[in-house]
CSV table of C-alpha atoms in Angstrom, one decimal:
chain,number,residue,atom,x,y,z
M,109,MET,CA,-110.3,-6.2,23.7
M,110,SER,CA,-108.7,-9.6,22.9
M,111,GLU,CA,-105.7,-10.0,20.7
M,112,ILE,CA,-104.7,-12.9,18.5
M,113,ILE,CA,-101.0,-13.5,18.2
M,114,THR,CA,-99.2,-16.0,16.1
M,115,ILE,CA,-95.6,-17.1,16.6
M,116,THR,CA,-93.9,-18.3,13.5
M,117,SER,CA,-90.3,-18.8,12.3
M,118,GLY,CA,-90.0,-20.5,8.9
M,119,LYS,CA,-87.3,-22.8,10.2
M,120,GLY,CA,-88.2,-25.7,12.5
M,121,GLY,CA,-86.7,-26.3,15.9
M,122,VAL,CA,-86.0,-22.8,16.9
M,123,GLY,CA,-88.4,-22.8,19.9
M,124,LYS,CA,-91.8,-21.7,18.7
M,125,THR,CA,-93.8,-24.2,20.8
M,126,THR,CA,-91.7,-23.5,23.9
M,127,ALA,CA,-92.2,-19.8,23.4
M,128,ILE,CA,-96.0,-20.2,23.0
M,129,ALA,CA,-96.2,-22.3,26.2
M,130,SER,CA,-94.1,-19.9,28.2
M,131,LEU,CA,-95.9,-16.8,26.9
M,132,GLY,CA,-99.2,-18.4,27.7
M,133,ILE,CA,-98.0,-19.0,31.3
M,134,ALA,CA,-96.5,-15.5,31.6
M,135,LEU,CA,-99.7,-13.8,30.4
M,136,ALA,CA,-101.9,-16.0,32.6
M,137,SER,CA,-99.8,-15.4,35.6
M,138,ARG,CA,-100.6,-11.7,35.1
M,139,GLY,CA,-104.2,-12.4,35.5
M,140,GLN,CA,-105.0,-12.6,31.8
M,141,LYS,CA,-107.3,-15.2,30.2
M,142,VAL,CA,-105.2,-17.0,27.5
M,143,VAL,CA,-105.8,-19.8,25.1
M,144,CYS,CA,-102.8,-21.5,23.4
M,145,VAL,CA,-103.8,-23.0,20.0
M,146,ASP,CA,-101.6,-25.7,18.5
M,147,GLY,CA,-101.6,-25.1,14.7
M,148,ASP,CA,-99.2,-28.0,14.0
M,149,ILE,CA,-101.9,-30.5,12.9
M,150,GLY,CA,-100.4,-34.0,12.5
M,151,LEU,CA,-97.3,-33.2,14.6
M,152,ARG,CA,-98.7,-31.9,17.8
M,153,ASN,CA,-96.3,-31.0,20.6
M,154,LEU,CA,-97.7,-28.1,22.5
M,155,ASP,CA,-99.8,-30.4,24.7
M,156,VAL,CA,-96.6,-32.3,25.7
M,157,ILE,CA,-94.6,-29.1,26.5
M,158,MET,CA,-97.5,-27.8,28.6
M,159,GLY,CA,-97.9,-31.2,30.3
M,160,LEU,CA,-101.5,-31.6,29.3
M,161,GLU,CA,-101.2,-34.6,26.9
M,162,ASN,CA,-103.2,-36.9,29.1
M,163,ARG,CA,-106.2,-34.7,29.1
M,164,ILE,CA,-107.0,-34.4,25.5
M,165,VAL,CA,-110.5,-35.4,24.5
M,166,TYR,CA,-111.3,-33.1,21.6
M,167,ASP,CA,-109.0,-31.2,19.3
M,168,ILE,CA,-109.0,-28.3,16.8
M,169,VAL,CA,-110.2,-30.4,13.9
M,170,ASP,CA,-113.2,-31.6,16.0
M,171,VAL,CA,-114.1,-28.0,16.6
M,172,VAL,CA,-113.7,-27.0,13.0
M,173,GLU,CA,-115.7,-30.0,11.8
M,174,GLY,CA,-118.4,-29.5,14.4
M,175,ARG,CA,-118.0,-32.6,16.5
M,176,CYS,CA,-117.8,-30.6,19.7
M,177,ARG,CA,-118.3,-27.1,21.0
M,178,LEU,CA,-115.4,-24.8,21.3
M,179,ARG,CA,-115.4,-24.9,25.1
M,180,GLN,CA,-115.2,-28.7,25.1
M,181,ALA,CA,-111.9,-28.5,23.2
M,182,MET,CA,-110.4,-25.9,25.6
M,183,ILE,CA,-108.3,-27.8,28.1
M,184,ARG,CA,-107.9,-25.9,31.3
M,185,ASP,CA,-104.4,-25.8,32.7
M,186,LYS,CA,-104.8,-26.5,36.5
M,187,ARG,CA,-101.7,-24.7,37.5
M,188,LEU,CA,-103.0,-21.2,36.5
M,189,PRO,CA,-106.5,-19.9,36.4
M,190,GLY,CA,-107.3,-18.6,32.9
M,191,LEU,CA,-104.8,-20.7,30.9
M,192,PHE,CA,-106.3,-23.0,28.2
M,193,LEU,CA,-105.0,-25.2,25.4
M,194,ILE,CA,-106.7,-26.2,22.2
M,195,PRO,CA,-104.6,-29.1,20.9
M,196,ALA,CA,-103.9,-30.1,17.3
M,197,ALA,CA,-105.2,-33.3,15.9
M,198,GLN,CA,-102.5,-35.9,15.6
M,199,THR,CA,-104.1,-38.2,13.1
M,200,ARG,CA,-104.9,-35.6,10.4
M,201,ASP,CA,-102.9,-33.2,8.3
M,202,LYS,CA,-102.7,-29.5,7.6
M,203,MET,CA,-105.4,-29.7,4.9
M,204,ALA,CA,-108.0,-30.6,7.5
M,205,VAL,CA,-108.2,-26.9,8.4
M,206,SER,CA,-108.4,-23.9,6.0
M,207,PRO,CA,-107.4,-20.3,6.6
M,208,SER,CA,-111.1,-19.3,6.7
M,209,ASP,CA,-111.8,-22.0,9.4
M,210,MET,CA,-109.0,-20.5,11.4
M,211,MET,CA,-110.4,-17.0,11.1
M,212,ARG,CA,-113.8,-18.2,12.3
M,213,LEU,CA,-112.2,-20.0,15.2
M,214,GLY,CA,-110.2,-16.9,16.1
M,215,ASP,CA,-113.3,-14.8,16.1
M,216,GLU,CA,-115.1,-17.2,18.4
M,217,LEU,CA,-112.2,-17.3,20.7
M,218,ARG,CA,-112.2,-13.5,21.0
M,219,HIS,CA,-115.4,-13.8,23.0
M,220,GLU,CA,-113.8,-16.3,25.4
M,221,VAL,CA,-110.4,-15.0,26.3
M,222,ASP,CA,-108.1,-11.9,26.3
M,223,TRP,CA,-105.3,-13.5,24.4
M,224,VAL,CA,-105.2,-16.2,21.7
M,225,LEU,CA,-101.7,-17.5,21.1
M,226,ILE,CA,-101.3,-19.6,17.9
M,227,ASP,CA,-98.4,-21.9,17.5
M,228,SER,CA,-97.4,-22.0,13.8
M,229,PRO,CA,-95.8,-25.1,12.3
M,230,ALA,CA,-92.5,-24.7,10.5
M,231,GLY,CA,-92.5,-24.0,6.8
M,232,ILE,CA,-94.4,-21.5,4.7
M,233,GLU,CA,-97.1,-23.8,3.4
M,234,ARG,CA,-100.7,-24.5,4.3
M,235,GLY,CA,-100.1,-24.9,8.1
M,236,PHE,CA,-98.3,-21.6,8.2
M,237,LYS,CA,-101.0,-19.9,6.1
M,238,ASN,CA,-103.6,-21.3,8.5
M,239,ALA,CA,-101.7,-20.0,11.6
M,240,ILE,CA,-101.3,-16.4,10.3
M,241,ALA,CA,-104.8,-16.1,8.8
M,242,PRO,CA,-106.5,-14.9,12.0
M,243,ALA,CA,-103.6,-13.1,13.6
M,244,ASP,CA,-103.8,-9.5,14.6
M,245,ARG,CA,-100.2,-9.5,15.3
M,246,VAL,CA,-97.4,-11.9,14.3
M,247,LEU,CA,-94.2,-12.5,16.3
M,248,VAL,CA,-91.3,-14.0,14.3
M,249,LEU,CA,-89.0,-16.1,16.4
M,250,THR,CA,-85.5,-16.9,15.3
M,251,ASN,CA,-82.2,-18.1,16.7
M,252,PRO,CA,-78.9,-16.3,16.1
M,253,GLU,CA,-78.0,-18.8,13.3
M,254,ILE,CA,-77.6,-17.7,9.7
M,255,SER,CA,-80.0,-20.3,8.4
M,256,ALA,CA,-82.7,-19.5,10.9
M,257,VAL,CA,-82.3,-15.7,10.3
M,258,ARG,CA,-82.6,-16.2,6.5
M,259,ASP,CA,-85.8,-18.2,7.0
M,260,ALA,CA,-87.1,-15.5,9.3
M,261,ASP,CA,-86.3,-13.0,6.6
M,262,ARG,CA,-88.3,-15.0,4.1
M,263,VAL,CA,-91.3,-15.2,6.5
M,264,ILE,CA,-91.2,-11.5,7.2
M,265,GLY,CA,-91.3,-10.9,3.4
M,266,ILE,CA,-94.3,-13.2,3.1
M,267,LEU,CA,-96.1,-11.5,6.0
M,268,GLU,CA,-95.5,-8.1,4.4
M,269,ALA,CA,-96.7,-9.3,1.1
M,270,GLU,CA,-99.9,-10.8,2.6
M,271,GLU,CA,-100.5,-7.4,4.2
M,272,LYS,CA,-100.2,-8.7,7.7
M,273,GLY,CA,-98.1,-5.8,8.8
M,274,THR,CA,-94.6,-5.8,10.0
M,275,PRO,CA,-94.0,-8.5,12.7
M,276,SER,CA,-92.0,-8.1,15.8
M,277,LEU,CA,-89.0,-10.3,16.6
M,278,ILE,CA,-88.2,-12.6,19.4
M,279,LEU,CA,-84.5,-13.7,19.4
M,280,ASN,CA,-84.3,-17.1,21.1
M,281,ARG,CA,-81.3,-19.0,22.5
M,282,VAL,CA,-78.7,-16.3,22.5
M,283,ASN,CA,-75.5,-17.4,24.2
M,284,PRO,CA,-73.9,-14.2,25.6
M,285,GLY,CA,-70.5,-15.8,26.0
M,286,MET,CA,-70.4,-16.9,22.4
M,287,VAL,CA,-71.6,-13.5,21.2
M,288,LYS,CA,-68.8,-11.9,23.2
M,289,ARG,CA,-66.3,-14.2,21.6
M,290,GLN,CA,-67.8,-13.4,18.2
M,291,GLU,CA,-68.7,-17.1,17.7
M,292,MET,CA,-72.4,-16.2,17.3
M,293,LEU,CA,-74.5,-13.5,15.6
M,294,SER,CA,-75.3,-10.8,18.1
M,295,PRO,CA,-78.8,-9.4,18.5
M,296,ASP,CA,-77.5,-6.3,16.6
M,297,ASP,CA,-76.3,-8.4,13.7
M,298,VAL,CA,-79.7,-10.1,13.4
M,299,LEU,CA,-81.6,-6.8,13.7
M,300,ASP,CA,-79.4,-5.2,11.2
M,301,LEU,CA,-80.5,-7.8,8.6
M,302,LEU,CA,-84.1,-8.2,9.5
M,303,ALA,CA,-84.8,-4.6,10.3
M,304,ILE,CA,-87.9,-5.1,12.4
M,305,ASP,CA,-88.8,-4.2,16.0
M,306,LEU,CA,-87.4,-6.5,18.7
M,307,ILE,CA,-89.8,-7.6,21.4
M,308,GLY,CA,-87.6,-10.0,23.3
M,309,VAL,CA,-84.2,-11.6,23.6
M,310,VAL,CA,-84.2,-15.0,25.3
M,311,PRO,CA,-80.9,-16.3,26.5
M,312,GLU,CA,-79.8,-19.9,26.0
M,313,ASP,CA,-80.7,-21.9,29.1
M,314,GLN,CA,-80.4,-25.6,29.6
M,315,SER,CA,-83.2,-25.6,32.1
M,316,VAL,CA,-85.6,-24.8,29.1
M,317,LEU,CA,-85.1,-28.4,27.8
M,318,ILE,CA,-85.4,-29.9,31.2
M,319,ALA,CA,-88.6,-28.0,31.9
M,320,ALA,CA,-90.1,-28.9,28.5
M,321,ASN,CA,-89.4,-32.6,29.1
M,322,ARG,CA,-91.2,-32.3,32.5
M,323,GLY,CA,-94.2,-30.6,30.9
M,324,ALA,CA,-93.6,-27.5,33.0
M,325,PRO,CA,-92.8,-24.7,30.7
M,326,ILE,CA,-89.8,-22.5,31.7
M,327,ALA,CA,-91.9,-19.5,32.5
M,328,LEU,CA,-93.2,-21.3,35.6
M,329,ASP,CA,-89.6,-21.1,36.9
M,330,LYS,CA,-89.1,-17.4,37.7
M,331,GLU,CA,-85.6,-18.0,38.8
M,332,SER,CA,-84.5,-18.9,35.3
M,333,ARG,CA,-83.3,-16.2,33.0
M,334,ALA,CA,-85.1,-17.7,30.0
M,335,GLY,CA,-88.3,-17.8,32.0
M,336,GLN,CA,-87.8,-14.2,33.0
M,337,ALA,CA,-87.3,-13.2,29.4
M,338,PHE,CA,-90.7,-14.6,28.5
M,339,HIS,CA,-92.3,-12.8,31.4
M,340,ASN,CA,-90.7,-9.6,30.0
M,341,ILE,CA,-92.1,-10.3,26.6
M,342,ALA,CA,-95.6,-10.8,28.1
M,343,ALA,CA,-95.3,-7.5,29.9
M,344,ARG,CA,-94.3,-5.8,26.6
M,345,LEU,CA,-97.3,-7.4,24.9
M,346,MET,CA,-99.4,-5.8,27.5
M,347,GLY,CA,-98.0,-2.4,26.7
M,348,GLU,CA,-95.5,-2.0,29.5
M,349,ASP,CA,-92.1,-0.5,28.8
M,350,ILE,CA,-89.6,-3.1,30.1
M,351,PRO,CA,-85.9,-2.6,29.4
M,352,PHE,CA,-84.1,-5.5,27.7
M,353,MET,CA,-82.2,-7.9,29.9
M,354,ASP,CA,-78.5,-7.3,30.2
M,355,LEU,CA,-77.0,-10.2,28.3
M,356,GLU,CA,-73.6,-9.6,29.7
M,357,GLU,CA,-74.4,-10.8,33.2
M,358,LYS,CA,-73.7,-14.4,33.9
M,359,GLY,CA,-77.0,-15.2,35.5
M,360,GLY,CA,-75.9,-16.0,39.0
M,361,LEU,CA,-78.0,-14.4,41.7
M,362,TRP,CA,-74.9,-12.7,43.2
M,363,SER,CA,-73.8,-11.1,39.9
M,364,ARG,CA,-77.3,-9.9,39.4
M,365,ILE,CA,-77.4,-8.2,42.8
M,366,SER,CA,-74.0,-6.7,42.5
M,367,LYS,CA,-74.8,-5.4,39.1
M,368,PHE,CA,-78.0,-3.9,40.4
M,369,ALA,CA,-76.3,-2.4,43.4
M,370,GLY,CA,-73.5,-1.1,41.2
M,371,ARG,CA,-75.7,0.7,38.8
M,372,ASN,CA,-77.9,2.5,41.2
V,78,MET,CA,-116.0,-8.3,-27.5
V,79,ASN,CA,-119.3,-7.1,-26.1
V,80,GLN,CA,-120.4,-10.6,-25.2
V,81,LYS,CA,-119.4,-11.4,-21.7
V,82,ASN,CA,-117.9,-14.7,-22.4
V,83,ASN,CA,-115.5,-13.2,-24.9
V,84,LEU,CA,-113.9,-11.3,-22.0
V,85,ILE,CA,-112.2,-14.5,-21.0
V,86,GLN,CA,-110.2,-16.5,-23.5
V,87,ILE,CA,-108.7,-19.9,-22.6
V,88,LYS,CA,-105.8,-21.5,-24.3
V,89,GLY,CA,-103.8,-24.7,-23.6
V,90,LEU,CA,-100.1,-24.3,-23.0
V,91,ARG,CA,-97.5,-27.0,-22.7
V,92,ASP,CA,-97.6,-26.8,-18.9
V,93,GLY,CA,-101.2,-25.8,-18.1
V,94,LEU,CA,-103.8,-23.3,-19.1
V,95,LEU,CA,-103.6,-19.6,-20.1
V,96,MET,CA,-106.6,-17.5,-19.5
V,97,THR,CA,-106.6,-14.0,-21.0
V,98,LEU,CA,-108.9,-11.5,-19.5
V,99,GLY,CA,-110.3,-8.6,-21.5
V,100,ALA,CA,-110.7,-5.1,-20.2
V,101,GLY,CA,-113.4,-4.6,-17.5
V,102,GLU,CA,-114.1,-4.0,-13.9
V,103,TRP,CA,-111.9,-6.4,-11.8
V,104,GLY,CA,-114.7,-7.6,-9.5
V,105,GLU,CA,-116.9,-8.5,-12.4
V,106,LEU,CA,-114.1,-10.2,-14.3
V,107,GLN,CA,-113.2,-12.3,-11.3
V,108,GLU,CA,-116.8,-13.3,-10.8
V,109,LEU,CA,-117.0,-14.2,-14.5
V,110,LEU,CA,-113.8,-16.2,-14.2
V,111,PHE,CA,-115.0,-18.2,-11.2
V,112,ALA,CA,-118.4,-18.7,-12.9
V,113,GLN,CA,-116.6,-20.2,-16.0
V,114,ILE,CA,-114.6,-22.5,-13.8
V,115,ASP,CA,-117.6,-23.6,-11.8
V,116,ALA,CA,-119.5,-24.3,-15.0
V,117,ARG,CA,-116.8,-26.7,-16.2
V,118,SER,CA,-115.4,-27.7,-12.9
V,119,ALA,CA,-114.4,-31.2,-14.0
V,120,PHE,CA,-112.3,-29.7,-16.8
V,121,PHE,CA,-110.5,-27.2,-14.5
V,122,ARG,CA,-110.0,-29.4,-11.5
V,123,GLY,CA,-106.3,-29.8,-10.8
V,124,ALA,CA,-105.3,-27.4,-13.6
V,125,LYS,CA,-102.2,-25.2,-13.5
V,126,LEU,CA,-103.4,-21.7,-14.5
V,127,ALA,CA,-101.5,-18.7,-15.8
V,128,LEU,CA,-103.6,-15.6,-16.0
V,129,ASP,CA,-103.0,-12.7,-18.4
V,130,VAL,CA,-104.7,-9.7,-16.9
V,131,GLY,CA,-103.7,-7.1,-19.4
V,132,TYR,CA,-103.5,-3.6,-18.0
V,133,GLN,CA,-105.3,-4.3,-14.8
V,134,ALA,CA,-103.4,-2.9,-11.8
V,135,LEU,CA,-104.0,-5.4,-9.0
V,136,ARG,CA,-103.2,-5.0,-5.3
V,137,VAL,CA,-101.9,-7.8,-3.1
V,138,ALA,CA,-105.3,-8.4,-1.5
V,139,GLU,CA,-106.9,-8.8,-4.9
V,140,ILE,CA,-104.4,-11.3,-6.2
V,141,SER,CA,-104.4,-13.3,-3.0
V,142,LYS,CA,-108.2,-13.4,-2.9
V,143,LEU,CA,-108.1,-14.6,-6.5
V,144,ARG,CA,-105.6,-17.3,-5.7
V,145,ASP,CA,-107.6,-18.4,-2.7
V,146,GLY,CA,-110.8,-18.5,-4.7
V,147,LEU,CA,-109.0,-20.6,-7.4
V,148,SER,CA,-107.5,-23.0,-4.9
V,149,GLU,CA,-110.9,-23.6,-3.4
V,150,ARG,CA,-111.8,-24.7,-6.9
V,151,GLU,CA,-108.7,-26.9,-7.0
V,152,VAL,CA,-107.1,-24.7,-9.6
V,153,SER,CA,-103.6,-23.6,-8.9
V,154,LEU,CA,-102.5,-20.2,-10.0
V,155,TRP,CA,-98.8,-20.2,-10.9
V,156,ALA,CA,-98.4,-17.1,-13.0
V,157,VAL,CA,-99.9,-13.7,-13.5
V,158,VAL,CA,-98.9,-11.9,-16.7
V,159,SER,CA,-99.6,-8.2,-17.0
V,160,GLU,CA,-98.7,-5.0,-18.8
V,161,SER,CA,-99.1,-3.1,-15.5
V,162,PRO,CA,-95.8,-2.9,-13.5
V,163,LYS,CA,-97.8,-2.6,-10.3
V,164,THR,CA,-99.5,-6.0,-11.0
V,165,VAL,CA,-96.2,-7.6,-11.9
V,166,GLN,CA,-94.7,-6.4,-8.7
V,167,THR,CA,-97.6,-7.6,-6.7
V,168,ALA,CA,-97.5,-11.0,-8.3
V,169,GLN,CA,-93.7,-11.3,-7.6
V,170,LEU,CA,-94.3,-10.4,-4.0
V,171,LEU,CA,-96.7,-13.3,-3.8
V,172,GLY,CA,-94.2,-15.6,-5.3
V,173,LEU,CA,-96.1,-16.0,-8.6
V,174,ALA,CA,-94.3,-16.2,-12.0
V,175,THR,CA,-94.8,-13.2,-14.2
V,176,ARG,CA,-93.6,-14.6,-17.4
V,177,ILE,CA,-94.6,-17.7,-19.2
V,178,SER,CA,-92.4,-19.6,-21.5
V,179,LYS,CA,-94.6,-19.1,-24.5
V,180,GLN,CA,-94.2,-15.7,-26.2
V,181,ARG,CA,-97.3,-13.7,-25.8
V,182,PRO,CA,-99.0,-13.1,-29.1
V,183,THR,CA,-99.4,-9.4,-28.6
V,184,GLU,CA,-95.8,-8.9,-27.5
V,185,LYS,CA,-93.8,-6.5,-29.6
V,186,GLU,CA,-90.1,-6.6,-29.9
V,187,ARG,CA,-88.8,-4.9,-26.8
V,188,PRO,CA,-86.4,-2.1,-27.4
V,189,LEU,CA,-83.0,-2.6,-26.1
V,190,VAL,CA,-83.0,-1.3,-22.6
V,191,ALA,CA,-79.8,0.6,-22.0
V,192,GLY,CA,-80.8,4.3,-22.1
V,193,ASP,CA,-84.5,3.5,-21.9
V,194,ASP,CA,-85.2,5.7,-18.8
V,195,GLU,CA,-88.9,5.2,-18.9
V,196,SER,CA,-88.7,1.6,-17.7
V,197,ALA,CA,-87.1,1.9,-14.3
V,198,LEU,CA,-88.8,0.0,-11.5
V,199,TRP,CA,-88.9,1.9,-8.2
V,200,LEU,CA,-88.9,-0.1,-5.0
V,201,VAL,CA,-89.0,1.5,-1.6
V,202,ARG,CA,-88.6,-1.4,0.7
V,203,THR,CA,-86.2,-4.1,1.9
V,204,LEU,CA,-86.1,-7.1,-0.5
V,205,ARG,CA,-86.1,-10.1,1.7
V,206,SER,CA,-85.1,-13.6,1.2
V,207,GLY,CA,-87.3,-15.4,-1.4
V,208,THR,CA,-88.2,-12.2,-3.2
V,209,ARG,CA,-87.4,-12.3,-6.9
V,210,ILE,CA,-87.7,-9.1,-8.9
V,211,GLU,CA,-87.6,-9.4,-12.7
V,212,HIS,CA,-87.8,-6.3,-14.8
V,213,PRO,CA,-87.1,-5.5,-18.4
V,214,GLY,CA,-85.5,-2.2,-17.5
V,215,HIS,CA,-83.6,-0.5,-14.7
V,216,VAL,CA,-84.3,-1.2,-11.1
V,217,VAL,CA,-83.9,1.2,-8.2
V,218,VAL,CA,-84.1,-0.1,-4.7
V,219,MET,CA,-84.4,2.2,-1.7
V,220,GLY,CA,-83.6,-0.3,1.0
V,221,ASP,CA,-81.5,-3.4,1.5
V,222,VAL,CA,-81.3,-6.5,-0.7
V,223,ASN,CA,-81.0,-9.4,1.8
V,224,PRO,CA,-79.4,-12.8,1.2
V,225,GLY,CA,-81.8,-15.0,-0.7
V,226,ALA,CA,-83.4,-12.1,-2.6
V,227,GLU,CA,-82.7,-11.8,-6.4
V,228,ILE,CA,-83.0,-9.0,-8.9
V,229,VAL,CA,-82.9,-9.8,-12.6
V,230,ALA,CA,-82.9,-6.7,-14.7
V,231,GLU,CA,-82.3,-6.1,-18.3
V,232,GLY,CA,-81.0,-2.7,-17.4
V,233,ASN,CA,-78.9,-1.4,-14.5
V,234,VAL,CA,-79.5,-1.8,-10.8
V,235,LEU,CA,-79.1,1.0,-8.2
V,236,ILE,CA,-79.4,0.0,-4.5
V,237,TRP,CA,-79.6,2.8,-1.9
V,238,GLY,CA,-78.8,0.3,0.8
V,239,ARG,CA,-76.8,-2.9,1.4
V,240,LEU,CA,-76.6,-5.5,-1.3
V,241,ARG,CA,-76.3,-8.9,0.3
V,242,GLY,CA,-78.4,-10.9,-2.1
V,243,SER,CA,-78.0,-11.7,-5.8
V,244,VAL,CA,-78.2,-9.4,-8.7
V,245,TYR,CA,-78.1,-10.1,-12.4
V,246,VAL,CA,-78.0,-7.1,-14.7
V,247,GLY,CA,-77.9,-6.8,-18.5
V,248,ALA,CA,-79.9,-9.9,-18.6
V,249,ALA,CA,-81.1,-9.3,-22.2
V,250,LEU,CA,-77.6,-8.9,-23.5
V,251,ARG,CA,-76.5,-12.5,-23.2
V,252,THR,CA,-74.6,-12.4,-26.5
V,253,GLU,CA,-71.6,-10.3,-27.2
V,254,ALA,CA,-72.1,-8.9,-23.8
V,255,SER,CA,-68.6,-8.3,-22.7
V,256,GLN,CA,-68.0,-5.5,-25.1
V,257,SER,CA,-71.3,-3.8,-25.5
V,258,SER,CA,-73.3,-4.0,-22.4
V,259,GLY,CA,-72.1,-1.3,-20.1
V,260,ALA,CA,-74.6,-2.5,-17.5
V,261,PHE,CA,-73.7,-1.8,-13.9
V,262,VAL,CA,-74.7,-2.3,-10.3
V,263,CYS,CA,-74.4,0.3,-7.6
V,264,ALA,CA,-74.9,-0.2,-3.9
V,265,LEU,CA,-74.0,1.6,-0.7
V,266,THR,CA,-72.5,-1.6,0.6
V,267,MET,CA,-71.5,-4.1,-2.0
V,268,ASN,CA,-71.5,-7.6,-0.5
V,269,PRO,CA,-73.5,-9.7,-2.9
V,270,ILE,CA,-73.8,-13.5,-2.7
V,271,ARG,CA,-73.8,-13.5,-6.5
V,272,LEU,CA,-73.4,-10.8,-9.1
V,273,GLN,CA,-73.8,-11.3,-12.7
V,274,ILE,CA,-73.4,-8.8,-15.5
V,275,ALA,CA,-74.7,-10.1,-18.8
V,276,SER,CA,-73.0,-13.5,-19.1
V,277,GLU,CA,-70.2,-12.7,-16.7
V,278,ILE,CA,-70.3,-13.8,-13.1
V,279,ALA,CA,-68.2,-11.7,-10.7
V,280,ASN,CA,-66.3,-14.2,-8.6
V,281,PRO,CA,-65.2,-13.9,-5.8
V,282,VAL,CA,-67.0,-10.8,-4.8
V,283,LYS,CA,-66.7,-11.3,-1.1
V,284,GLY,CA,-63.2,-10.0,-0.8
V,285,LYS,CA,-64.3,-6.8,-2.5
V,286,THR,CA,-66.5,-5.7,0.4
V,287,SER,CA,-66.0,-2.0,0.9
V,288,LYS,CA,-67.3,0.5,3.3
V,289,LYS,CA,-67.8,3.0,0.6
V,290,PRO,CA,-70.6,3.0,-1.9
V,291,GLN,CA,-69.4,1.1,-5.0
V,292,LYS,CA,-70.3,0.7,-8.6
V,293,VAL,CA,-69.5,-2.5,-10.4
V,294,SER,CA,-69.4,-2.7,-14.2
V,295,PHE,CA,-67.9,-5.0,-16.8
V,296,LYS,CA,-65.6,-3.6,-19.4
V,297,ASN,CA,-63.0,-5.1,-21.7
V,298,GLY,CA,-63.3,-8.6,-20.2
V,299,LYS,CA,-62.8,-7.4,-16.6
V,300,PHE,CA,-65.0,-6.4,-13.7
V,301,HIS,CA,-64.4,-2.9,-12.5
V,302,PHE,CA,-65.1,-1.9,-8.9
V,303,GLU,CA,-65.1,1.8,-8.4
V,304,ASP,CA,-66.4,4.2,-5.8
V,305,TRP,CA,-69.9,5.2,-6.6
V,306,GLN,CA,-70.0,9.0,-6.7
V,307,GLY,CA,-71.7,11.7,-8.7
V,308,LYS,CA,-70.1,12.8,-11.9
């Protein structure tokens, strides 16, 4: 039973691509067969974040236009068995693919893997429509910023109108210190407005950027809190009941141990 | 009107085409519409289309299928006009206009709304950013109105939830509004981005945020904020 999941946000730069790469790694490291599909045709990034940019021969448009077979466009990530990438075309635009093309592609991919993760471009136009067309489930990702939350709200409204069901929420780049000082929206504030189910809270973590620049998504680093958060989301996608991370703790190993010891 | 082609009438508007559909089974009408467009594809290519569907009650899936079918034929659907509140609501959900600038030939003078209890629009959901609800009567929302959502009603608006978006009531009463309108807005939490009653804009509303349910009306040249409670 494979599942097609699309991550979208409305606003750009909130971390969709990073989240796709990390979720792909987290699911694959649990023994799942996963393909990450870059839906951002013309502005492809997922290949860079995953560190696979040198291995692209065919891309999604080649598949759709029949210049190669599906498997030829699936780049295997050598770090983990069962992790693949279908890159976007860089020299075309969103109109090169239609929502029905994406649905056909999704149905074909169901036979190949357990999870299809689709990275949606920012916006609510054609690229977004393409990305959500084949999805069984949509995850809306947002930052605790008013502008990002409002865009997320808009996107949720569109998803509901298109009868895609109510999406789940990933809240990315939460800075617990700033939340505590009331300088940032808290997860509760965001949920209060969006009124959908939360599936993950990812703390702000500088190592995410470093990891992305190295082409080694943060989920490969199990020490990092952000990486751990993505592993938790993957576990929840697989139906496990994982409690949400305690944002109060500062992230040092020692505080984590003492907290653990203190609670039990 | 028995002839099939008569079921669809095409008219040129200032900003595109208006197609009026007669009564009939929706699937057939849609087929007929596509067939007509295909037969004269050069004429229709790139057209902006408004569709008057009469009393057809259309679901989201039907309108979005229609829109996709039209866009495959390079026709862009920008408005769906209908007598059915269900269809109007669906079209608004999909971000389509539901009124066109030209008066519809069949349209009768609408009765003034205040007191017209038949025309309330009942919405049980959260109105999210980007949603625009326009209704020629009262509007009742069971849910929140989020920032970026808009309600334009000719009657009153009752919100059983938090109002954080924009509301414009008494929209039909632009003239001599201040005395006669009596239009009001109620919400459990009153914190609108913008609130307009007839031609008057409440400003600033932010300071008026209250924990209690509130009712806002405009009387004698002033906004009145009062607790919303049963009489």
